[in-house]
XYZ file of C-alpha atoms in Angstrom:
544
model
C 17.748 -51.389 3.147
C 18.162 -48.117 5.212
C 14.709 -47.135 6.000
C 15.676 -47.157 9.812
C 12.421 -45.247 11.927
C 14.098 -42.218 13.349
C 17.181 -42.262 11.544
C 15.586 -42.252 7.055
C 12.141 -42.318 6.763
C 10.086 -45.597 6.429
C 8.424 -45.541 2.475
C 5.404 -46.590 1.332
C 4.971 -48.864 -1.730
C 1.232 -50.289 -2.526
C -1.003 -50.774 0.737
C 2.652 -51.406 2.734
C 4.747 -49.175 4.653
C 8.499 -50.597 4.287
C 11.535 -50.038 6.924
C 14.833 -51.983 7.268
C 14.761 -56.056 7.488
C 16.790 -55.698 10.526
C 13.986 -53.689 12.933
C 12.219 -57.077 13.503
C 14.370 -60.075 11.709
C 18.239 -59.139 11.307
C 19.588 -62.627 11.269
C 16.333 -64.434 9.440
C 17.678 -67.751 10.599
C 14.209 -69.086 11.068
C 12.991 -67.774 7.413
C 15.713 -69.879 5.876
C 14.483 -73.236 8.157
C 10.668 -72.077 6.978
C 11.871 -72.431 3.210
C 13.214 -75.880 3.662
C 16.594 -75.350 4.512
C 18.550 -78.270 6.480
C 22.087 -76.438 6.931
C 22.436 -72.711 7.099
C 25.682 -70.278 6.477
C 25.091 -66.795 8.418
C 27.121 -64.329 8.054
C 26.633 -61.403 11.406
C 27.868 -58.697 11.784
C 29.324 -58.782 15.371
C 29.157 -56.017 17.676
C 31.456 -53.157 17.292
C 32.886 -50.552 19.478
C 30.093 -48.882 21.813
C 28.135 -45.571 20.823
C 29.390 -42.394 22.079
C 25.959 -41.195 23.498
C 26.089 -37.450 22.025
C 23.166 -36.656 20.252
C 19.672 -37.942 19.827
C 20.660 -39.511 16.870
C 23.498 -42.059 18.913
C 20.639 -42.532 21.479
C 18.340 -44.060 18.462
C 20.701 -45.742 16.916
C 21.933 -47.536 20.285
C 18.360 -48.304 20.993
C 17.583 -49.932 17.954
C 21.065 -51.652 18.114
C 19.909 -52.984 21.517
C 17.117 -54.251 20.260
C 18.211 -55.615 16.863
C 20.908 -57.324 19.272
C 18.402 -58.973 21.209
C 16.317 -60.387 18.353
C 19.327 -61.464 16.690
C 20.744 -63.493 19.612
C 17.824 -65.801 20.038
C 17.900 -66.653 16.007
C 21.906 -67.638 16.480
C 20.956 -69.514 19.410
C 19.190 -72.101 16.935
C 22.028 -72.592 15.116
C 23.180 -76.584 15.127
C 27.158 -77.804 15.057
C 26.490 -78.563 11.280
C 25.727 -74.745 10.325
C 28.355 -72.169 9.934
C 28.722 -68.783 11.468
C 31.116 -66.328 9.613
C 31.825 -63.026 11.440
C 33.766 -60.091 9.688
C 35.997 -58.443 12.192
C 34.672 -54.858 11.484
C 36.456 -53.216 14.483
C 35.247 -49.727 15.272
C 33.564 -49.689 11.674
C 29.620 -49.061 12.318
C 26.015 -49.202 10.432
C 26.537 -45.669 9.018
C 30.505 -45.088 8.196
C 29.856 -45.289 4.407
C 33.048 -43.617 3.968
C 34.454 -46.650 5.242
C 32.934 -49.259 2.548
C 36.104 -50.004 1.100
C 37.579 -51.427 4.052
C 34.687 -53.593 5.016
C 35.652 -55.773 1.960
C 38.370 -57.116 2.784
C 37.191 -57.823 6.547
C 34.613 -59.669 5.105
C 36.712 -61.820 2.928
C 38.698 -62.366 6.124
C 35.882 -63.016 7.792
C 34.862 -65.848 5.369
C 38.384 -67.334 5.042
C 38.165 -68.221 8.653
C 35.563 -70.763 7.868
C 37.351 -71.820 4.907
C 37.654 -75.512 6.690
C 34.366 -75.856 7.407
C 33.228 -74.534 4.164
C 35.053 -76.679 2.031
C 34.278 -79.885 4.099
C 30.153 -78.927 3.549
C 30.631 -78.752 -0.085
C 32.430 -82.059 -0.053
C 29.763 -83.276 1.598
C 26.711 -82.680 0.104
C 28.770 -83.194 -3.858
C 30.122 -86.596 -3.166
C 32.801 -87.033 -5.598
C 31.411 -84.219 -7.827
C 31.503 -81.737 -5.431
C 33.891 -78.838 -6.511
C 37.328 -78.536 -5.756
C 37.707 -74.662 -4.395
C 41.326 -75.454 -3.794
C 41.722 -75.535 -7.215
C 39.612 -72.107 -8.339
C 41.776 -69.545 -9.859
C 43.149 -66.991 -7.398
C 41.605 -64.217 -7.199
C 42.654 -61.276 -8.344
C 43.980 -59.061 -4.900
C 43.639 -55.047 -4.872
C 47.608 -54.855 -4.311
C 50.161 -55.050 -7.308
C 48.820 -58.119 -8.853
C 48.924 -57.741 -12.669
C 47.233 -59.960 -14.725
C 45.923 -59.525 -18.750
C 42.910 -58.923 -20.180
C 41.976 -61.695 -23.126
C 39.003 -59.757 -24.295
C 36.659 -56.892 -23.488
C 32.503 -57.143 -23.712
C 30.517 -54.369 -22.702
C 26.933 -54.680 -21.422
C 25.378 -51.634 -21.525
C 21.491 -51.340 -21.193
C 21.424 -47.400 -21.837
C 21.084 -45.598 -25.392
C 25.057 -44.347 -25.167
C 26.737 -46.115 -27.548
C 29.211 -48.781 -26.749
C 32.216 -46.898 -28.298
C 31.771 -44.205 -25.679
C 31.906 -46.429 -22.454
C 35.198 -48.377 -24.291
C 36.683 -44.714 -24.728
C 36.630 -44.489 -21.137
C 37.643 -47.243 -19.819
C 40.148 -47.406 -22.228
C 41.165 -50.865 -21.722
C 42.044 -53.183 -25.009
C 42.232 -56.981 -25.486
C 45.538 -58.086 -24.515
C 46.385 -55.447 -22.257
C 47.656 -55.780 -18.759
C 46.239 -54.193 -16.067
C 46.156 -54.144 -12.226
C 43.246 -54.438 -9.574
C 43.694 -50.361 -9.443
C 44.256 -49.774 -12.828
C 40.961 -51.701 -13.470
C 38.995 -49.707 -10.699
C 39.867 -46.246 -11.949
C 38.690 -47.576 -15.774
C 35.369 -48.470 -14.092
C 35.337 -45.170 -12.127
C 35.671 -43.027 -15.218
C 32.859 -44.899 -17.210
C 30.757 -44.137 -13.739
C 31.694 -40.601 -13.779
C 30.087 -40.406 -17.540
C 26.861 -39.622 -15.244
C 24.271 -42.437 -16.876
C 24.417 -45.182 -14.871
C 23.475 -45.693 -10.921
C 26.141 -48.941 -11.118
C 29.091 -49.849 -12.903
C 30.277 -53.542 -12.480
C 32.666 -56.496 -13.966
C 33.396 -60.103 -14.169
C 36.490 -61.568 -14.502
C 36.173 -64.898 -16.770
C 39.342 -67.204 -16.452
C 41.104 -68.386 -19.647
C 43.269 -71.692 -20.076
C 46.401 -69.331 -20.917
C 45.940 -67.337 -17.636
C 44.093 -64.656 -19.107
C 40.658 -63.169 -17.976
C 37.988 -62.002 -20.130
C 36.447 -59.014 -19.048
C 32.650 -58.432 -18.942
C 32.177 -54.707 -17.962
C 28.226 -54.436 -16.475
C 26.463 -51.554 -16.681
C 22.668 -50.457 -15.319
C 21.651 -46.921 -16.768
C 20.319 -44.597 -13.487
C 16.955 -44.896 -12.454
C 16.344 -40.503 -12.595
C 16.443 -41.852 -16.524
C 17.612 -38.900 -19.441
C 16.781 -35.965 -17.619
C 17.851 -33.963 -14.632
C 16.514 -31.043 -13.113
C 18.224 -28.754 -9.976
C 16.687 -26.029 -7.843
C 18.755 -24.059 -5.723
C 18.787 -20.638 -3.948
C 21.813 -18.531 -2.292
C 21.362 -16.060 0.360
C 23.195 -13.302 1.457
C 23.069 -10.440 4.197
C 25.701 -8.218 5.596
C 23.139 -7.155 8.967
C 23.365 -3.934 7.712
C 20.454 -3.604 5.528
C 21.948 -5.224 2.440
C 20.216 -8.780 2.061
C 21.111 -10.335 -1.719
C 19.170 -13.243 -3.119
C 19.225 -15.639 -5.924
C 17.349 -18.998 -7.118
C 17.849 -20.865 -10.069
C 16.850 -24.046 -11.966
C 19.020 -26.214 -13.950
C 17.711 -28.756 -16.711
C 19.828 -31.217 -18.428
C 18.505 -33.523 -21.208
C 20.582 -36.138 -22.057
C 21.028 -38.943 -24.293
C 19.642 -36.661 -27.537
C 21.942 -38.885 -29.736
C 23.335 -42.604 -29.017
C 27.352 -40.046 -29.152
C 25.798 -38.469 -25.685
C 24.486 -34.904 -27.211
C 22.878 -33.045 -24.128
C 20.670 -30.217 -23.922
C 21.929 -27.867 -20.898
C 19.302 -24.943 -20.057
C 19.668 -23.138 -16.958
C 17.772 -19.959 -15.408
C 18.217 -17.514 -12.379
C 16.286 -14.567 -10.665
C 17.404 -12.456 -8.338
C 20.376 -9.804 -8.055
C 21.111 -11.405 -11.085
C 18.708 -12.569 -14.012
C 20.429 -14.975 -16.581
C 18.636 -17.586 -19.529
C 21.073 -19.731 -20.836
C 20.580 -22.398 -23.427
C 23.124 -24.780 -24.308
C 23.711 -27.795 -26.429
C 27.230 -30.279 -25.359
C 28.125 -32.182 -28.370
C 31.000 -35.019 -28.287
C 32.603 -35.738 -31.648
C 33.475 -39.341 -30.392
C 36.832 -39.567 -31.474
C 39.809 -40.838 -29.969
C 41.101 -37.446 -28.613
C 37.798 -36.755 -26.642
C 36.861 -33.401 -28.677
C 33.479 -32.045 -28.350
C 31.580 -28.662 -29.400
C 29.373 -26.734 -27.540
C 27.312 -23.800 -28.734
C 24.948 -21.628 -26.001
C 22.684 -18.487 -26.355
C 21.858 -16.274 -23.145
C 20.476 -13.452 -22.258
C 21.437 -11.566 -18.524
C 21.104 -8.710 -16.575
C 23.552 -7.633 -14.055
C 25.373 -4.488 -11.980
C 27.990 -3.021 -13.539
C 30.280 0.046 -12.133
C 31.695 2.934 -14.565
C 34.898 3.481 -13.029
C 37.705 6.811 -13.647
C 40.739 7.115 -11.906
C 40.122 4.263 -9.706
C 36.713 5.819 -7.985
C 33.573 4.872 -9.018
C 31.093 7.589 -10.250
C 28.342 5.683 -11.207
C 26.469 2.067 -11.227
C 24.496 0.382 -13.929
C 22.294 -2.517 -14.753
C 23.303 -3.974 -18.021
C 21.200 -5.779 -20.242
C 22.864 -8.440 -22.217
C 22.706 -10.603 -25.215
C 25.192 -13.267 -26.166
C 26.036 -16.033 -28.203
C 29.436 -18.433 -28.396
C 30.346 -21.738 -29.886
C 33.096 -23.208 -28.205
C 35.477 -26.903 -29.763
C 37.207 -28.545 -27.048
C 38.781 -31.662 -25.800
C 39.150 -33.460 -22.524
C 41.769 -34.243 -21.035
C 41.848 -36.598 -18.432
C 39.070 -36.982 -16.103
C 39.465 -33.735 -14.509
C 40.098 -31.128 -17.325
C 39.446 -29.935 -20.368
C 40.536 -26.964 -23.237
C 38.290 -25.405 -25.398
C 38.427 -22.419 -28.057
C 35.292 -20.202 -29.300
C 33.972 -17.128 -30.822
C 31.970 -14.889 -29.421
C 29.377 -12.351 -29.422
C 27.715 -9.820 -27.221
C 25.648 -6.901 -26.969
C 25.133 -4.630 -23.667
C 22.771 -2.243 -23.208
C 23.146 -0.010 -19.665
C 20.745 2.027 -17.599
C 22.049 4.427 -14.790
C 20.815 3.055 -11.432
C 22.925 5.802 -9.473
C 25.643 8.505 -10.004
C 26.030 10.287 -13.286
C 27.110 8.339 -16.889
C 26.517 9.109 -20.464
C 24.307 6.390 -21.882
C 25.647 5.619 -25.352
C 23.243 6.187 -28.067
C 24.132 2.668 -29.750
C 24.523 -0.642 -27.294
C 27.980 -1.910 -26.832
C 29.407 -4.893 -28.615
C 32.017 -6.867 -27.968
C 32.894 -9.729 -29.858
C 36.171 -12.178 -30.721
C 37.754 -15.226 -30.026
C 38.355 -17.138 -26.419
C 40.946 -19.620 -25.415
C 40.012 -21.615 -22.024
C 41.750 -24.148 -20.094
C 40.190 -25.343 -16.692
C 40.722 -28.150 -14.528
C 39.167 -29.169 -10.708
C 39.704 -31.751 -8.784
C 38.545 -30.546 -5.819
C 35.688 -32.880 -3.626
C 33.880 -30.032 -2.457
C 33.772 -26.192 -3.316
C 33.186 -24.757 -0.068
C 34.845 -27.448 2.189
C 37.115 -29.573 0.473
C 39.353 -31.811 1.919
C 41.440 -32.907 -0.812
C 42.226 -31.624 -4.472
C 42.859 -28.314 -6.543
C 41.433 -26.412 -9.293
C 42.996 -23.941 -12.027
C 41.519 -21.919 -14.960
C 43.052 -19.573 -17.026
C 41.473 -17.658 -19.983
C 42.621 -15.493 -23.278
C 39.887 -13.285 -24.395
C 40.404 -11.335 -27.671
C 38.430 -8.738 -28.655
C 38.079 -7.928 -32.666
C 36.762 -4.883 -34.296
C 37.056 -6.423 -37.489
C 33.965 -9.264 -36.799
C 31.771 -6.297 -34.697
C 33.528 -5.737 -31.738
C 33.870 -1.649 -30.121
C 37.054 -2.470 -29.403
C 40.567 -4.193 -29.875
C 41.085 -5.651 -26.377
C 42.619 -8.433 -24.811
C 42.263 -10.180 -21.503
C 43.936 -12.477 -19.646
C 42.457 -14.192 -16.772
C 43.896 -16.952 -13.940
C 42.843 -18.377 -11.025
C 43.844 -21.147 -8.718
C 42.662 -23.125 -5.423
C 44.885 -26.161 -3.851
C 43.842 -27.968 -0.568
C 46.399 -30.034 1.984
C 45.069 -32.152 4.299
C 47.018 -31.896 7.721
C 46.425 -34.871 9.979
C 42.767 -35.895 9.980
C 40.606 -32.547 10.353
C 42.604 -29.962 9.752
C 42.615 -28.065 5.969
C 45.435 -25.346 4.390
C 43.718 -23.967 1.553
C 45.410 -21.309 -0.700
C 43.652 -19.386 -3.347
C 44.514 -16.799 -5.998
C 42.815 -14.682 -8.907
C 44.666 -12.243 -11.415
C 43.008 -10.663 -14.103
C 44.613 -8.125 -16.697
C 42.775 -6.663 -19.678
C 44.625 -3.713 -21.651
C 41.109 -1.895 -22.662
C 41.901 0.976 -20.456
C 39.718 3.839 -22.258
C 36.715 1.028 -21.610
C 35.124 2.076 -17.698
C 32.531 -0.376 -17.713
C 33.408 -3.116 -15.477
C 31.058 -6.311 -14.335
C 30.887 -7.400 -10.382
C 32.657 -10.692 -10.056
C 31.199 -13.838 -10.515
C 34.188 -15.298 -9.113
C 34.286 -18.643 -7.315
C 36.765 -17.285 -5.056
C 34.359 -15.005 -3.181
C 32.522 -17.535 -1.290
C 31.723 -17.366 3.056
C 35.277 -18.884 3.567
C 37.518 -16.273 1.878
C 39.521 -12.733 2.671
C 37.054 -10.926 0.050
C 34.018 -9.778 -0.190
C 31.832 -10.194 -3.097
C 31.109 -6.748 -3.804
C 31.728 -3.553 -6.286
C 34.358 -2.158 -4.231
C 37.017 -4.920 -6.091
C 36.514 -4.002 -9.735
C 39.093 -2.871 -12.389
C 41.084 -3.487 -16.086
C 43.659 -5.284 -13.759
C 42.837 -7.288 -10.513
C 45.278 -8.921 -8.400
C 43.903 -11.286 -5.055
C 45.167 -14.235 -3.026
C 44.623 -15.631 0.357
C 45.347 -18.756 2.380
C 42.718 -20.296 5.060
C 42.762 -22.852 7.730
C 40.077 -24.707 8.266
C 39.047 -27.512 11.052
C 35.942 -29.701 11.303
C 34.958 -29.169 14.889
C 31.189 -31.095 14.647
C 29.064 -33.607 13.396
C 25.749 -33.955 13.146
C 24.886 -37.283 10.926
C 23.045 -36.834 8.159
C 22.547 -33.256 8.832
C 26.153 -30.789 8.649
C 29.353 -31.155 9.236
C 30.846 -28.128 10.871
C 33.502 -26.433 10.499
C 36.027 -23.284 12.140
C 38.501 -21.753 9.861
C 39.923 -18.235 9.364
C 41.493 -16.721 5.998
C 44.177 -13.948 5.433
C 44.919 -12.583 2.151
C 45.692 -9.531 -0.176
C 44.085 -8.060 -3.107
C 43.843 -4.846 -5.120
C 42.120 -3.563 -8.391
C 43.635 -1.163 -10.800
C 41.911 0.837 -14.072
C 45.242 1.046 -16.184
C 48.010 -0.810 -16.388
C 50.518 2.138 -15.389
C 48.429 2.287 -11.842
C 49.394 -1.087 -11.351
C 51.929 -0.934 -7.523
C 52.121 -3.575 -5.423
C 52.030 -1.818 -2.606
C 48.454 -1.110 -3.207
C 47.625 -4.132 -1.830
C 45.365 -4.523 0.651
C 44.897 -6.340 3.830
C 42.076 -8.434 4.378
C 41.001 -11.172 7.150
C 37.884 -13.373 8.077
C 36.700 -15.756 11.027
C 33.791 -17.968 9.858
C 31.966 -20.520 11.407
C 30.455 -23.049 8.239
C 28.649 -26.114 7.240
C 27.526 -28.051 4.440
C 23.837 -28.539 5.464
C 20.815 -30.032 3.480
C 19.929 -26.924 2.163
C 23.343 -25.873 0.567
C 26.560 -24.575 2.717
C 26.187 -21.887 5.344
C 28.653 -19.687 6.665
C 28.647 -16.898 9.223
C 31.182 -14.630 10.045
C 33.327 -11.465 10.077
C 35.370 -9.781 7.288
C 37.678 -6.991 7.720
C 39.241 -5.448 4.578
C 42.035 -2.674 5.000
C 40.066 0.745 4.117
C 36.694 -0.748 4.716
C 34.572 -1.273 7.828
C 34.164 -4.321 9.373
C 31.697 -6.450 7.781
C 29.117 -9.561 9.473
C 27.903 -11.595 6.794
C 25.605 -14.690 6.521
C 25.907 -16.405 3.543
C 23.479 -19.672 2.522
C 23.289 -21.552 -0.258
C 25.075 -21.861 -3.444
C 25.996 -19.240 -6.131
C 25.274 -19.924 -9.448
C-alpha cells in the first residue's frame, strides 16, 4: 500500500504491475455502490498542512497529492445525507511521518467519535429492535492509567517456537493486573524475540469485569533464516585506504526452545570465520549457552617501553563456551572458558618469532547491556560492557594474566535535534612481560569520535573518553538524515602499570559531517590528536 511511482517502486506480481490504490481511486466510493452497497461510511483523510517545496521528492509528493485530491473530491461529491463521512483531524501529520503512527490512533478514534450520533442512529436503523446497543459495549480499555485484570491468557502462535517461550516474555499470568502500557511493552518484548513480522491481541470481556487475553502472533515472512552483507570503508587521503566486507547467516528455529545457528565471515584488513550455536535453556531465569569456534587473522604491534618496534599479522585459532542469562530486554551476563592459539609473522620492524605458537587460555566473566537506537547516531539510550578475563597456566595458558575491561556510551536528547553523547573505554591487564598487543576492535572508534582507529593507541593499560555534540541539520526522505557534530576527548595507552600518569593524556578533537544512508553510515571529517598530524578521514559503512 506504498508503491507510490517516484517515491517506492511499483512491483510486479503475475502479468500485473501494482502501485498504491490511491494513484487512481483513493476514496473508492463508487466501488462500494458497484458491489451493491445502499449506505456508505468513508473515512478521508483530510488535507493537512501544505508541502514545504524543498526537494524533488516534496514536488512529487505534492503532485500526486494534487491529483489524488482531485479524484477524491468528485467520489465525496456522490455522497447522499444518509452516508457518513468521518474525518481524523491529523493536523500537520502527513502520508510519510511513520514516526508519528502512534498519534494517528487516537485522532482517528476522535475522528470516529464525532459521528458517534449518526453512527448509532444507522445501526438502529437497519437492526430494528435487534440492532445492538453500542451504548452498552464495554469501555474500552484507554492507553492512560486504566488498570484492568487479565482472566486468562491464550497464545496463538503459528511459528515452530514453543508456546512457553512467547509466555516467558510476555510474562503476563491469569489473574494479573495490568495497564494499557504494561500490556504494550509485554507485546513489544515477544516482538523483539525476532520471529514474527506482527504481534497482536484481543481483549475478550468477562461477566466479573475481567478480559481474557488472546495474544496473536504471525511468524515473519524472511521465514528461519537470515542472511546480511555489509562492507566498511575507510581512507585517511593520505594513501591509507582500509576495507572490509562480511556476511552474516543466522539459522533459526533448530529446536521448538529457539536453538540458532550464528555463522559469520569477513575479508579484508581483517579475515575472521566464526561459527556459533545460541542455545536457551528455557527456564524461568532466561539462561542460555552458547559455544563458537573461529579462526582470524589480524595486525598486532610488539610494543617496549611504550614505542613500537615491530608489527605482525597473527594467525589465530579459538574456541569458548559461554552460560548466561538475560536480564531484561536490554542485557545480559554470561561466563566461559576459553581457548586460543596465535601464531605471528613479522610484517615490519624486527621481533623474535617464537619457536612454539602462543596460547592463552582461562575463564571470562561478561556483562553488557545497550539500549541505544542507533550506533552511529543515536538519539536516545546508553550502552555499558565490562569484562574479567583470566588467564590460567594450569588448563594451557603461557601465562597467568588478568584483564579487566569497561566501556560506556550515554546519549541526552536536548530539545528536538540536538545530541550530548559521552563515551569512555578503560582497559587494564597486569601481563606486562607480554608485548604483543591487538589493534582495537572497539566500538568507540567510529567517524563520530576523538580517536582514531589505529596502532598508535595500543598498550597493557588504556585509558579514553570523549563527549560529542551532535545536530541533525538535513533530510533527505528515504535517503539520509544528516548530521553536524564535533567531539573532544582524552586518551592514553600505557605498557606497565607503573607507567600509568595521568598527565599522559592526550588531547584529541574532530569535526564531522555524517549520515545514515542506504548503504551504511558515512562520515567525513577531520581529527587532530595531540602528538599526531592532522588527519582527513572518510569513513563508510559498518565495522564488523
Amino acid at each position: 500500500s506504498t508503491l507510490i511511482p517516484g517515491i517506492f517502486a511499483p512491483v510486479t506480481i503475475g502479468h500485473r504491475l501494482l502501485v498504491d490504490g490511491l494513484v487512481s481511486n483513493d476514496v473508492p466510493v463508487d466501488l462500494a455502490r458497484d458491489m451493491g452497497a445502499d449506505i456508505v461510511i468513508v473515512s478521508r483523510i483530510p488535507a493537512g498542512k501544505p508541502r514545504e517545496l524543498n526537494s524533488a521528492i516534496d514536488i512529487t509528493l505534492q503532485t500526486i497529492d494534487l491529483l489524488v485530491r482531485k479524484a477524491s473530491e468528485a467520489q465525496l461529491a456522490s455522497l447522499s445525507p444518509q452516508d457518513i463521512l468521518i474525518e481524523p483531524p491529523i493536523g500537520d501529520i502527513n502520508s510519510l511521518d511513520f514516526a508519528r503512527v502512534k498519534e494517528t490512533i487516537p485522532l482517528g478514534e476522535q475522528g470516529a467519535l464525532a459521528k458517534l450520533p449518526q453512527l448509532l442512529a444507522l445501526a438502529q436503523q437497519i437492526g430494528g429492535n435487534d440492532a445492538p446497543n453500542l451504548a452498552r459495549t464495554p469501555p474500552a480499555i484507554e492507553p492512560s492509567n486504566d488498570v484492568f485484570t487479565i482472566h486468562q491468557v491464550s497464545i496463538r502462535n503459528d511459528s515452530v517456537l514453543n508456546n512457553s517461550i512467547v509466555e516467558r516474555k510476555l510474562a503476563i499470568k491469569d489473574g494479573q493486573q495490568v495497564s494499557h502500557s504494561q500490556l504494550q511493552k509485554a507485546l513489544d518484548r515477544v516482538y523483539g524475540l525476532g520471529y514474527f513480522r506482527m504481534v497482536d491481541y484481543d481483549l475478550k470481556p468477562q461477566a466479573d469485569g475481567s478480559y481474557d487475553l488472546y495474544v496473536i502472533t504471525q511468524k515473519s515472512e524472511l521465514g528461519d533464516q537470515r542472511l546480511n552483507i555489509g562492507f566498511a570503508l575507510g581512507d585517511d587521503f593520505d594513501g591509507d585506504t582500509r576495507y572490509q566486507a562480511g556476511v552474516k547467516y543466522t539459522k533459526r528455529d533448530l529446536t521448538d526452545k529457539g536453538t540458532e545457528l550464528r555463522v559469520q565471515g569477513i575479508i579484508g584488513e581483517r579475515i575472521l570465520a566464526k561459527g556459533e550455536i545460541y542455545h536457551p535453556l528455557q527456564d524461568e531465569k532466561q539462561r542460555f549457552i552458547a559455544p563458537k569456534v573461529w579462526y582470524q587473522e589480524r595486525n598486532a604491534v610488539v610494543v617496549n617501553d611504550n614505542h613500537q618496534t615491530a608489527e605482525l599479522r597473527s594467525h589465530e585459532l579459538g574456541a569458548e563456551l559461554d552460560v548466561g542469562r538475560e536480564i531484561g530486554n536490554t542485557a545480559e551476563a554470561k561466563a566461559g572458558v576459553f581457548y586460543q592459539r596465535t601464531r605471528p609473522t613479522v610484517k615490519t620492524g624486527e621481533f623474535a618469532i617464537p619457536d612454539n605458537s602462543i596460547h592463552e587460555a582461562g575463564v571470562k566473566l561478561q556483562y553488557q547491556a545497550d539500549s541505544l537506537d542507533s550506533v552511529d547516531f543515536p538519539t536516545k539510550g546508553g550502552r555499558a560492557s565490562a569484562s574479567l578475563t583470566q588467564g590460567v597456566k594450569a588448563i594451557g595458558s603461557d601465562h597467568n594474566y588478568t584483564q579487566v575491561e569497561v566501556e560506556g556510551e550515554r546519549v541526552w536528547s536536548i530539545q528536538d535535534k540536538h545530541r550530548l553523547i559521552a563515551s569512555g573505554h578503560a582497559v587494564a591487564k597486569n601481563d606486562n612481560d607480554n608485548g604483543l598487543q591487538y589493534a582495537s576492535n572497539s566500538t568507540l572508534q567510529t567517524g563520530r569520535l576523538a580517536f582514531p582507529s589505529k596502532d598508535q593507541w595500543l598498550g597493557n593499560y588504556t585509558a579514553e573518553g570523549a563527549v560529542t555534540y551532535m545536530r541533525q541539520i538535513a533530510e533527505v526522505p528515504k535517503v539520509a538524515k544528516v548530521h553536524a557534530g564535533i567531539a573532544a576527548g582524552v586518551g592514553q595507552q600505557w605498557q606497565r602499570k607503573d607507567d600509568v600518569n595521568v598527565g599522559d593524556l592526550r588531547k584529541a578533537g574532530t569535526v564531522f559531517i555524517g549520515g545514515e544512508t542506504p548503504v551504511g553510515p558515512a562520515f567525513v571529517g577531520v581529527r587532530k590528536v595531540e602528538g599526531l598530524d592532522k588527519q582527513f578521514y572518510f569513513n563508510l559503512g559498518k565495522d564488523f
